[in-house]
Coordinates of C-alpha atoms and ligand atoms in Angstrom, one line a residue:
X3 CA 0.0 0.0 0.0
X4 CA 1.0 3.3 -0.7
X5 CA 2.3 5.6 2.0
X6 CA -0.3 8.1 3.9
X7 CA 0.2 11.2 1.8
X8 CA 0.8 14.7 2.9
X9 CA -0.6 17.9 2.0
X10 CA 0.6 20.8 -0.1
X11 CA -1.0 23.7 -2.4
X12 CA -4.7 22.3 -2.1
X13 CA -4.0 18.7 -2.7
X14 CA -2.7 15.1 -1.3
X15 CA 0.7 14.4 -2.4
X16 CA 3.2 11.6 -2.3
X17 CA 6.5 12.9 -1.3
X18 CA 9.7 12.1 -3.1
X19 CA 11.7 11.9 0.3
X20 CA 12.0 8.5 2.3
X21 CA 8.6 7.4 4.0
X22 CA 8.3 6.8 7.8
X23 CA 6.2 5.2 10.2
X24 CA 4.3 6.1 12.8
X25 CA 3.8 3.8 15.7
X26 CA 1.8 3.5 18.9
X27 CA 3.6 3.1 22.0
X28 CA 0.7 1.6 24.0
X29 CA 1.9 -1.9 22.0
X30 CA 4.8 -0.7 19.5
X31 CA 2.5 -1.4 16.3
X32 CA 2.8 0.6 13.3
X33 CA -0.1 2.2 12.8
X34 CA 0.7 3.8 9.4
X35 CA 3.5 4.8 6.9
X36 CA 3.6 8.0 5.6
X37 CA 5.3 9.4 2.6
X38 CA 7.6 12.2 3.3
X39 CA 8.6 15.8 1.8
X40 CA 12.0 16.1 -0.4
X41 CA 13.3 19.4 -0.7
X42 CA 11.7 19.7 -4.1
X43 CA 8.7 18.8 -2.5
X44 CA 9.1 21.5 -0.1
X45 CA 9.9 23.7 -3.2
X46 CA 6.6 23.4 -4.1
X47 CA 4.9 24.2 -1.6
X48 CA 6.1 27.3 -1.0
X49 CA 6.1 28.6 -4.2
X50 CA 2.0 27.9 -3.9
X51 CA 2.1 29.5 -0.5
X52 CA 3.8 32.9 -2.0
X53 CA 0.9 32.2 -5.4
X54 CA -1.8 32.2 -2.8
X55 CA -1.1 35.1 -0.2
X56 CA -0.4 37.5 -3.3
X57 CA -4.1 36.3 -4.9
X58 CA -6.6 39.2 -4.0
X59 CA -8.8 36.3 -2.9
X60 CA -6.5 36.5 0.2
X61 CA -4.4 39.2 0.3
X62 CA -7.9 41.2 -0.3
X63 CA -10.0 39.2 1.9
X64 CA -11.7 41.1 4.4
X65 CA -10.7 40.3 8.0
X66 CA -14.3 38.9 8.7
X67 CA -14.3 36.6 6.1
X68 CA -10.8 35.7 7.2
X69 CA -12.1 35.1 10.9
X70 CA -15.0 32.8 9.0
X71 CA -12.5 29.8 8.2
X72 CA -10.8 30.3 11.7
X73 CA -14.6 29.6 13.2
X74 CA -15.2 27.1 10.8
X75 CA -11.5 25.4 11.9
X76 CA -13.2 25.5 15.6
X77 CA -16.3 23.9 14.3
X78 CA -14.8 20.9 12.3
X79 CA -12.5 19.9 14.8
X80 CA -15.6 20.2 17.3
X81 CA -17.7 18.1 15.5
X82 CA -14.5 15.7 15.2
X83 CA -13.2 15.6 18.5
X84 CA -14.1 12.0 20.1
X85 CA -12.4 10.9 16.7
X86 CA -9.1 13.4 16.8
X87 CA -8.5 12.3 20.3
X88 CA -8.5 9.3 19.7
X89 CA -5.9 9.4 16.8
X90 CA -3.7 12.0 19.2
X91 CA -4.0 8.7 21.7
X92 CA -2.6 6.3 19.5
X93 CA -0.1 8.2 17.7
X94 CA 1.5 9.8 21.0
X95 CA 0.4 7.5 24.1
X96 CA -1.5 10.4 26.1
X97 CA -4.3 9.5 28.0
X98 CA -7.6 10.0 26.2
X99 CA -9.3 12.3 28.2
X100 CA -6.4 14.3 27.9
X101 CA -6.3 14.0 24.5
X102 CA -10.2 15.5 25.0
X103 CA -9.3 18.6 27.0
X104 CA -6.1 19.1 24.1
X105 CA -8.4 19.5 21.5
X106 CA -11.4 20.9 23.0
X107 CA -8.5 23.8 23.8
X108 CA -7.4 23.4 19.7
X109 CA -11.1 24.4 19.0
X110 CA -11.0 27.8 21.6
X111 CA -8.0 28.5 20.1
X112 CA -9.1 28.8 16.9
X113 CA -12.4 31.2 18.1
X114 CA -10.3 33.3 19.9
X115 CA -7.8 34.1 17.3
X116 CA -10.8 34.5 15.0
X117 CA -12.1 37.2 17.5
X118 CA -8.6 39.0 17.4
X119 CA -8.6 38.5 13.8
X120 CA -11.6 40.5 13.3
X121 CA -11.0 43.1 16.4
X122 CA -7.4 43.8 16.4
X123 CA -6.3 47.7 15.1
X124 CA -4.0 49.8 13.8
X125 CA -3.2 52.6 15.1
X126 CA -2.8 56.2 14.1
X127 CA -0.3 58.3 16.1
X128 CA -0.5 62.1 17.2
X129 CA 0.5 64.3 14.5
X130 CA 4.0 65.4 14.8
X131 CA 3.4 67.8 11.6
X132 CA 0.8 68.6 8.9
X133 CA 0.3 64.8 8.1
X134 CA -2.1 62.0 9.2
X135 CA -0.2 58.9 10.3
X136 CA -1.2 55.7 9.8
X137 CA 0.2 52.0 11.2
X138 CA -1.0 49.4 9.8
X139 CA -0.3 45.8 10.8
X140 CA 0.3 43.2 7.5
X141 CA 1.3 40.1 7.5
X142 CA 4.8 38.7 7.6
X143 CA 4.0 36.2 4.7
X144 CA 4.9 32.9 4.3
X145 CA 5.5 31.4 7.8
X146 CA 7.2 27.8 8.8
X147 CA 5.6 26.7 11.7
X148 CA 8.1 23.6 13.4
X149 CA 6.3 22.0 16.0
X150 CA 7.3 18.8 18.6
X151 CA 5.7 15.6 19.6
X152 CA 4.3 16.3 23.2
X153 CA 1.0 17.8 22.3
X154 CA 0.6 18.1 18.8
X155 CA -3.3 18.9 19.0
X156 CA -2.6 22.1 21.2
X157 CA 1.1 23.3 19.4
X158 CA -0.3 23.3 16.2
X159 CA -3.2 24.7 16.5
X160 CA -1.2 27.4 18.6
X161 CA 0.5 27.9 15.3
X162 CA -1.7 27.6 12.7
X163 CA -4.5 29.8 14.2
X164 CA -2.3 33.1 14.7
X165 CA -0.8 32.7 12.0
X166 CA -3.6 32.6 9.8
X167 CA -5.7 35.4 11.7
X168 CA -2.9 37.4 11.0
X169 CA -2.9 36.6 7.0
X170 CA -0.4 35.0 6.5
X171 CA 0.2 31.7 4.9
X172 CA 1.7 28.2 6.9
X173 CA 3.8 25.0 6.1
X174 CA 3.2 23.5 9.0
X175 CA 5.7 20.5 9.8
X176 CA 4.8 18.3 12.4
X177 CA 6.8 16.6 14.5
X178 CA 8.1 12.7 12.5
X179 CA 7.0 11.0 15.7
X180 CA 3.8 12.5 16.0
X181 CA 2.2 13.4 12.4
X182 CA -0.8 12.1 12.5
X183 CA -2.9 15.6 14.1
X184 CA -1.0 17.7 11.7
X185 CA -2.3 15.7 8.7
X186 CA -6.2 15.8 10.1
X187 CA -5.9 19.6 10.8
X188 CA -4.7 19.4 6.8
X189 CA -8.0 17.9 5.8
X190 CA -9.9 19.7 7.8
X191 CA -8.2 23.3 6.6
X192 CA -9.2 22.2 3.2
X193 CA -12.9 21.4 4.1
X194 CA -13.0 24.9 5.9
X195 CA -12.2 26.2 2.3
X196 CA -8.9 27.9 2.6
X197 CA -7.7 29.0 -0.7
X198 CA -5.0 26.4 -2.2
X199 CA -1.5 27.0 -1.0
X200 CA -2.7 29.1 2.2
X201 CA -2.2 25.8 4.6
X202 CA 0.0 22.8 3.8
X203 CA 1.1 20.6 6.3
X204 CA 4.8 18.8 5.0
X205 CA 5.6 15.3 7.0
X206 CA 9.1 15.0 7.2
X207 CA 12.1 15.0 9.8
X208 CA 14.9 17.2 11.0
X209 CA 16.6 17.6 7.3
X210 CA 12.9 18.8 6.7
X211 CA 12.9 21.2 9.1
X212 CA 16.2 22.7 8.6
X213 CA 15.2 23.0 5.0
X214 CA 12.5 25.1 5.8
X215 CA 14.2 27.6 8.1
X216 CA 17.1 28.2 5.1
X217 CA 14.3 28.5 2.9
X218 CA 14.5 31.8 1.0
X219 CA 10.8 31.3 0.2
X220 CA 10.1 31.1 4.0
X221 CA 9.8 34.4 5.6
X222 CA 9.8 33.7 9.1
X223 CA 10.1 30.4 11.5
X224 CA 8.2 30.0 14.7
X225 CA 9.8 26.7 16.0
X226 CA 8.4 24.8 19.7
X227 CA 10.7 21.8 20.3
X228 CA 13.8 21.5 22.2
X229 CA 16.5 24.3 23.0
X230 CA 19.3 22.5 21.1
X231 CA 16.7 22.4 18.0
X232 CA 16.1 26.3 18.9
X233 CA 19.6 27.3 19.1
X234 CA 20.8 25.7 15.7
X235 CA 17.5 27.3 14.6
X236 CA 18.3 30.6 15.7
X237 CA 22.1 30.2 14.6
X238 CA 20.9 29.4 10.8
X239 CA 18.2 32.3 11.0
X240 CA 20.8 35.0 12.0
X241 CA 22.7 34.2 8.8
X242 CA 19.4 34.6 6.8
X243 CA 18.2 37.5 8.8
X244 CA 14.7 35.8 9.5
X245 CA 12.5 36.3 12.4
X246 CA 12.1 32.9 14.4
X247 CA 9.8 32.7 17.3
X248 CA 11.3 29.7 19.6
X249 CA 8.7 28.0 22.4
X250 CA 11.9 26.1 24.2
X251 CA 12.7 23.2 26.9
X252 CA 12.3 23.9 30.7
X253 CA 13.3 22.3 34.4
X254 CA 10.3 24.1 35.9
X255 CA 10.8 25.1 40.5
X256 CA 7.6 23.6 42.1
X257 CA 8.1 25.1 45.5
X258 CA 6.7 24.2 48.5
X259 CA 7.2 26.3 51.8
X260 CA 6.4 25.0 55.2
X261 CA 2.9 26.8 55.9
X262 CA 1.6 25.7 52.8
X263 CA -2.0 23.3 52.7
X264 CA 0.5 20.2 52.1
X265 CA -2.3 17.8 51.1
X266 CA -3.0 20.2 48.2
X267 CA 0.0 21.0 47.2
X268 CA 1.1 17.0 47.5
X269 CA -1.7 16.4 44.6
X270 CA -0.7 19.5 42.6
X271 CA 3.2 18.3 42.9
X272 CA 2.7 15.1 41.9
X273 CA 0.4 16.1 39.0
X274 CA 3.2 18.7 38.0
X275 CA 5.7 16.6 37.4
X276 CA 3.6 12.9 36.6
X277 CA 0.7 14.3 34.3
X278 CA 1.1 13.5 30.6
X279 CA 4.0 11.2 31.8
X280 CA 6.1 14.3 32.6
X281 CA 6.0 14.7 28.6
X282 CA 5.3 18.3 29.1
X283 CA 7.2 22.2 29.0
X284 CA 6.1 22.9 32.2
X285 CA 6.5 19.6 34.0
X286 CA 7.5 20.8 37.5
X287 CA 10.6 18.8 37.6
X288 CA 12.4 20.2 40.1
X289 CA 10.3 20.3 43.3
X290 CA 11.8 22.4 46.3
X291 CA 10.9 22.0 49.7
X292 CA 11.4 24.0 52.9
X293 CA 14.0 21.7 55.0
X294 CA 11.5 21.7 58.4
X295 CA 8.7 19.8 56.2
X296 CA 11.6 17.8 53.6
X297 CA 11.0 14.3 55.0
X298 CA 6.9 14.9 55.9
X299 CA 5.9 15.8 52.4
X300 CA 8.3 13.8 50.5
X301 CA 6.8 11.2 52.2
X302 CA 3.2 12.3 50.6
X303 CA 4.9 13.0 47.5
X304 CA 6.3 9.0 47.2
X305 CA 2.6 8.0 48.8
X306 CA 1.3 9.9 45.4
X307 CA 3.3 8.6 42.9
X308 CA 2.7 4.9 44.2
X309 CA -1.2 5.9 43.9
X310 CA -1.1 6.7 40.3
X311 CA -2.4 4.0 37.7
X312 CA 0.0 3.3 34.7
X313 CA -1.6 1.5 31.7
X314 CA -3.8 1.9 28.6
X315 CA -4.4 5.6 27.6
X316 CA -8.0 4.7 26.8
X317 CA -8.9 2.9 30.2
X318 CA -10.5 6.2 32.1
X319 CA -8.6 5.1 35.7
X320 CA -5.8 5.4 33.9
X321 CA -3.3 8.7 35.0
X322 CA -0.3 8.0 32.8
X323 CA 0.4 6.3 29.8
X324 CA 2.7 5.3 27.9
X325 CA 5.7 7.6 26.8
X326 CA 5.9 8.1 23.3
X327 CA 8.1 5.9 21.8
X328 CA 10.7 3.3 23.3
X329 CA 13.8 5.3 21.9
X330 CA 12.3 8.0 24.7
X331 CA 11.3 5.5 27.4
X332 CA 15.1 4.4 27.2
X333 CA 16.3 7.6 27.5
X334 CA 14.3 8.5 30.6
X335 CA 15.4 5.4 31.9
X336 CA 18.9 6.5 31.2
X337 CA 19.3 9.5 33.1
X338 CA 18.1 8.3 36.0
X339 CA 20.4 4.8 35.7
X340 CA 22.8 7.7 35.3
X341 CA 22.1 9.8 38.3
X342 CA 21.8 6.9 40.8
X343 CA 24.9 5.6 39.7
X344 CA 26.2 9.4 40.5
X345 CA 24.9 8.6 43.9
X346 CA 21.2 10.1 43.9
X347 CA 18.8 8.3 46.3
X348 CA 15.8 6.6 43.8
X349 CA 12.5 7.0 46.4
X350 CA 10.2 5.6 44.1
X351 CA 9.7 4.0 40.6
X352 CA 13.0 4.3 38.1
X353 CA 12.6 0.6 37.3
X354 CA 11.1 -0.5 33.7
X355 CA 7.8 -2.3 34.4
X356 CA 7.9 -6.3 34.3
X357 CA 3.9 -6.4 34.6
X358 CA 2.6 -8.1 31.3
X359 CA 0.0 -5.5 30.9
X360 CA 2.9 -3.0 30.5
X361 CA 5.8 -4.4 28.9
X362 CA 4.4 -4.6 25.3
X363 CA 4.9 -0.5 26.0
X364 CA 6.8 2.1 26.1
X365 CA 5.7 2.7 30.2
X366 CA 7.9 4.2 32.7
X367 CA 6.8 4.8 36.4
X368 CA 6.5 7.8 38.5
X369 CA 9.8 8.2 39.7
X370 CA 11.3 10.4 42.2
X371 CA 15.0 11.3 43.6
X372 CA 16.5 13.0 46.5
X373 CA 20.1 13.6 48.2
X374 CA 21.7 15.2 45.2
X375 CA 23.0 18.3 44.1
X376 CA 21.2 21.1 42.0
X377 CA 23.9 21.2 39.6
X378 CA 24.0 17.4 38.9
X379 CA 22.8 16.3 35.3
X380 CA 19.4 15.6 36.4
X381 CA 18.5 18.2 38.3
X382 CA 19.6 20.4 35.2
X383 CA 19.1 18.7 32.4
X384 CA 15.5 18.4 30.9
X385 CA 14.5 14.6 31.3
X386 CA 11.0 15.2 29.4
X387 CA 9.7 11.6 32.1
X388 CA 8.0 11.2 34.8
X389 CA 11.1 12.2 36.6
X390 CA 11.1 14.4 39.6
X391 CA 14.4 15.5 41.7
X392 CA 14.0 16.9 45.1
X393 CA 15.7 19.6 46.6
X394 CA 15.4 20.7 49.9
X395 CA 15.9 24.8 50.7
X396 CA 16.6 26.8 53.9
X397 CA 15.1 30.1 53.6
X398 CA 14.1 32.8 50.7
X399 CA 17.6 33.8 49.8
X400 CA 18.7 30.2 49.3
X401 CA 15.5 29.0 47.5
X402 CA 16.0 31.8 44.9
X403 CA 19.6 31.2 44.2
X404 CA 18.8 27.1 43.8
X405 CA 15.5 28.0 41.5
X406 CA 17.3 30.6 39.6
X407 CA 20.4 28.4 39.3
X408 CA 19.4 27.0 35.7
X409 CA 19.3 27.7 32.3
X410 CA 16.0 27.6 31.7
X411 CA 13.0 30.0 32.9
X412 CA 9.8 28.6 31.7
X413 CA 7.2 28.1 34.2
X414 CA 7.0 27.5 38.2
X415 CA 4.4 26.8 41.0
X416 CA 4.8 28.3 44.3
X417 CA 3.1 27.1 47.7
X418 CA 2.4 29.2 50.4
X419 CA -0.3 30.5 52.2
X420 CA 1.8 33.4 53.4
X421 CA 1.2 36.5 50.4
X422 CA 4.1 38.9 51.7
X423 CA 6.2 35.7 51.0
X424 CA 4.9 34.8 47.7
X425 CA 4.9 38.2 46.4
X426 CA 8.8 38.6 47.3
X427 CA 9.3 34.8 46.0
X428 CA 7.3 35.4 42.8
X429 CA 8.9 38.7 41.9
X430 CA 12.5 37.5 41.9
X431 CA 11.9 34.3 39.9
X432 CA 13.2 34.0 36.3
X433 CA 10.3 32.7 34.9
X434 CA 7.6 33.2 32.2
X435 CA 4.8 31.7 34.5
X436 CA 4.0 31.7 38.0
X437 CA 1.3 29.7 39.3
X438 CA 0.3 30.2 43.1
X439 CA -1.1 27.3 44.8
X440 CA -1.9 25.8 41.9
X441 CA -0.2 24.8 38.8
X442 CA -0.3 24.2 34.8
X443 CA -3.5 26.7 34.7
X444 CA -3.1 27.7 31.3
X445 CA -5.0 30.2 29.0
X446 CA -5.4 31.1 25.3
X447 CA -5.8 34.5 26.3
X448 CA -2.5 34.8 28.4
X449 CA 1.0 35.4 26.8
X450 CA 3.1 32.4 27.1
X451 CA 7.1 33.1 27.2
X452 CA 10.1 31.7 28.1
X453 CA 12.3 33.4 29.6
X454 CA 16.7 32.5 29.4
X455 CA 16.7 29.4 27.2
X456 CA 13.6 28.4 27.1
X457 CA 12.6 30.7 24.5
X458 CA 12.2 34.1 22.2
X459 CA 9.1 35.7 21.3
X460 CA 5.5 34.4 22.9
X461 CA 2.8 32.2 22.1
X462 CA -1.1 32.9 22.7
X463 CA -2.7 35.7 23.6
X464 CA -2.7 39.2 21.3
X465 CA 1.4 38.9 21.5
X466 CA 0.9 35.6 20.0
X467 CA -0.8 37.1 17.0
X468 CA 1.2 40.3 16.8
X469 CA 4.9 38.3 16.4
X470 CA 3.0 37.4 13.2
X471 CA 2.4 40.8 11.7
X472 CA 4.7 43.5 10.6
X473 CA 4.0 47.3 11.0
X474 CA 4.2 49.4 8.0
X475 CA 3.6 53.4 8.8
X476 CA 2.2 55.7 6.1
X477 CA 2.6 59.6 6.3
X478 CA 0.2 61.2 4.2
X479 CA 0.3 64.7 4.0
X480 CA -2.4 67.3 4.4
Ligands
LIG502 P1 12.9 18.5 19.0 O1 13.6 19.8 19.2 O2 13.7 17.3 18.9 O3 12.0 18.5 17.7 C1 10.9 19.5 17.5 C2 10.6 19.6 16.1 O4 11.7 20.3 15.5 C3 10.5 18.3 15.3 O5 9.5 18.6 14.3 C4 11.9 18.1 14.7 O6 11.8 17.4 13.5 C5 12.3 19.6 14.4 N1 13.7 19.9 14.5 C6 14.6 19.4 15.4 N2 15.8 20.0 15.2 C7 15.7 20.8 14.2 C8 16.6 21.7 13.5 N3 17.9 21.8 13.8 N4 16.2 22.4 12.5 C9 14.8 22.3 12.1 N5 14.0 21.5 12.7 C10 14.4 20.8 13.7 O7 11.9 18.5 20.2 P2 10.9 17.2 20.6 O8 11.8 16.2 21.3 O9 10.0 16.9 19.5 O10 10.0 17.9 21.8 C11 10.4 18.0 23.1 C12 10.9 19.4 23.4 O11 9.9 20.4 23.1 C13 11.2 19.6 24.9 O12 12.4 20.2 25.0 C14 10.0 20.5 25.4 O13 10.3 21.3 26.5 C15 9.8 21.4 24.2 N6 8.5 22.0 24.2 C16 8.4 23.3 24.5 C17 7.2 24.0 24.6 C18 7.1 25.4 24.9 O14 6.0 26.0 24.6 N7 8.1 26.1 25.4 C19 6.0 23.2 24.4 C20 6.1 21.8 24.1 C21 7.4 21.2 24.0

């Protein structure tokens, strides 16, 4: 049988590059090959993105009717989402309600960039001499849009809906272990009735992806994935002067202090770091705790990560599934073999599961450390598993210079009931989110930003569909 094709200009094509697979790591089966994009292939699609966002029935399109096929976009996948979460299930082992919530979120995000589609403004400054001034905001062009494996239903529609509100046109590449979303998002641009060439969505890997960012047809890159990725991304863009907007990796503080509601902030930990099998951003990897309360609520935390079910993503008692693939699994499982043989203490899990209903998987437990150092490998490095490191704190001074002492500044949770406290602690964290007795509440309507390495530019929000436009001022005299 022929390979799953992708899409490009309007239509299904078979690529001319080599064809992959995609498998489900609940059992390791393939579920389906899929031909790949060539760099000719890629050729092509571009030069029908650049045809259709010069074509007046585009570049003319009133930003209503614009805002009509973002709407429709929420509609379709809507109407499709017991199906789409199901195929995000089997292509990336999340668990399916999950998978529900992802692209029930896909759907808002589509509405609410077709609301700023329709009601954002230009602007026209004071006078500074007999002439009216006018900014307008226009679109950047053709946009690359280089997205990962860890959520594909929410990342992707985080790109392709800004991008499009903002008139511009997107090869979207999803990430070769995850395609599958990308592809249905394809079918269902087309249904929506975007002109040809507006939306194609290229399967392919890393050669891929570095093809579109030197790609002089390509006017800007906005890239989530890893901060290696990101920093060869960036390095290549400099050289082409192209504006990139990088969504990066993270080793997110979850802090606890002493006063905190500990049987709250137990749940909320765990969940930090073990929800979506720690496959996420924000995953609150490094979890900091004040000394007095160290041994009490790690002994909650290891109580909570016994308590959560592994298995099946479609079982509803099921918390975490698989990870998603075995090439990851094994790498989870080797920074941790790595760090206890560096002398960290392994409280729970960090063993690959022998149970027969498991090991046809790619499953690896809830798994927690203590008695290391914050500048050991794991406690730095992003593990991107269920993997948590614990790291006990004196006071305010030392907790900032341990939480601060990383390259990354994503996200971080903060537990206290004490507000003096957690308005000092939450000012002087480098970080793009802050949540406060709570954690991973996130929002279409809030700016998302890394902060250090974990990223340039920011996703959602009106920022999110402003790193999309370019201003162009007009002086017209009186
Ligand atoms: P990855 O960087 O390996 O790959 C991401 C995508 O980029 C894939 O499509 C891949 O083919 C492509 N790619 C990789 N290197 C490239 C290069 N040099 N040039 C062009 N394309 C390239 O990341 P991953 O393993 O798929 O995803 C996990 C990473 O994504 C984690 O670090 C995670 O923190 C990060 N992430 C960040 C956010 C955020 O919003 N900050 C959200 C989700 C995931």
């Amino acid at each position: 049988m022929a390979p799953r094709p992708f899409f490009s200009a309007g239509a299904w094509v078979q690529g001319r590059g080599e064809p992959i697979e995609s498998r489900n790591p609940e059992t390791g089966d393939v579920i389906v090959s899929l031909s790949c994009a060539s760099a000719e292939d890629l050729d092509d699609a571009v030069e029908a993105a650049r045809r259709a966002i010069a074509a007046p029935s585009w570049a003319n399109l009133p930003r209503h009717m614009r805002a009509r096929f973002l709407h429709r976009m929420g509609e379709l996948i809507d109407r499709d989402r017991e199906r789409l979460a199901n195929v995000q299930m089997q292509d990336n082992g999340k668990v399916l309600s999950e998978c529900r919530a992802l692209l029930e979120s896909a759907a808002n995000t589509f509405r609410y960039y077709a609301a700023a589609c329709e009601t954002l403004e230009g602007t026209v400054p004071p006078a500074r001499g007999p002439y009216l001034n006018m900014v307008l905001e226009v679109p950047v062009g053709v946009v690359g849009a280089i997205t990962p494996w860890n959520s594909p239903a929410t990342l992707e529609a985080q790109k392709l809906a800004p991008i499009l509100a903002a008139g511009n046109a997107v090869i979207l590449k999803p990430s070769e272990v995850t395609p599958l979303i990308g592809l249905e998002y394809a079918a269902l641009a087309k249904e929506a009735g975007f002109p040809d060439g507006i939306v194609s969505v290229l399967t392919g890997g890393i050669d891929l992806g570095r093809a579109m960012v030197s790609h002089p047809g390509i006017d800007m890159i906005s890239f989530t994935g890893g901060t290696a990725g990101g920093r060869h991304i960036a390095a290549e863009a400099a050289r082409k002067l192209k504006p990139v907007v990088l969504e990066l990796g993270g080793k997110s503080p979850h802090i606890v202090c002493a006063d905190a509601d500990l049987e709250k902030a137990a749940t909320a930990v765990a969940m930090g770091i073990f929800s979506g099998a720690g496959q996420s951003c924000v995953a609150g990897s490094r979890i900091f705790i004040e000394a007095s309360i160290a041994d009490e609520f790690t002994s909650m935390l290891v109580e909570a990560a016994r308590s959560l079910p592994l298995g099946s993503p479609a079982d509803p008692e099921t918390q975490i599934g698989p990870l998603v693939s075995f090439a990851h699994r094994d790498n989870v499982h080797a920074h941790v073999s790595r760090a206890v043989a560096a002398g960290a203490n392994l409280l729970v899990g960090g063993v690959l599961p022998t149970d027969s209903r498991l090991s046809a998987g790619a499953y690896y437990p809830p798994t927690l450390l203590n008695r290391l150092s914050n500048n050991s490998d794991i406690a730095q490095q992003e593990v991107f598993g269920p993997v948590g490191v614990i790291l006990p704190f004196e006071d305010d001074e030392d907790l900032i210079a341990q939480a601060n002492y990383s390259d990354f500044g994503l996200a971080a949770g903060l537990w206290t009931r004490d507000i003096g406290r957690a308005w000092k602690i939450a000012t002087r964290l480098q970080t793009g989110t802050l949540w406060l007795n709570s954690y991973k509440n996130l929002s279409i309507s809030t700016p998302f930003q890394g902060h250090k390495q974990s990223g340039l530019g920011r996703e959602k929000g009106l920022d999110g569909l402003r790193q999309y436009l370019q201003t162009k001022a007009i002086f017209w005299p009186a």
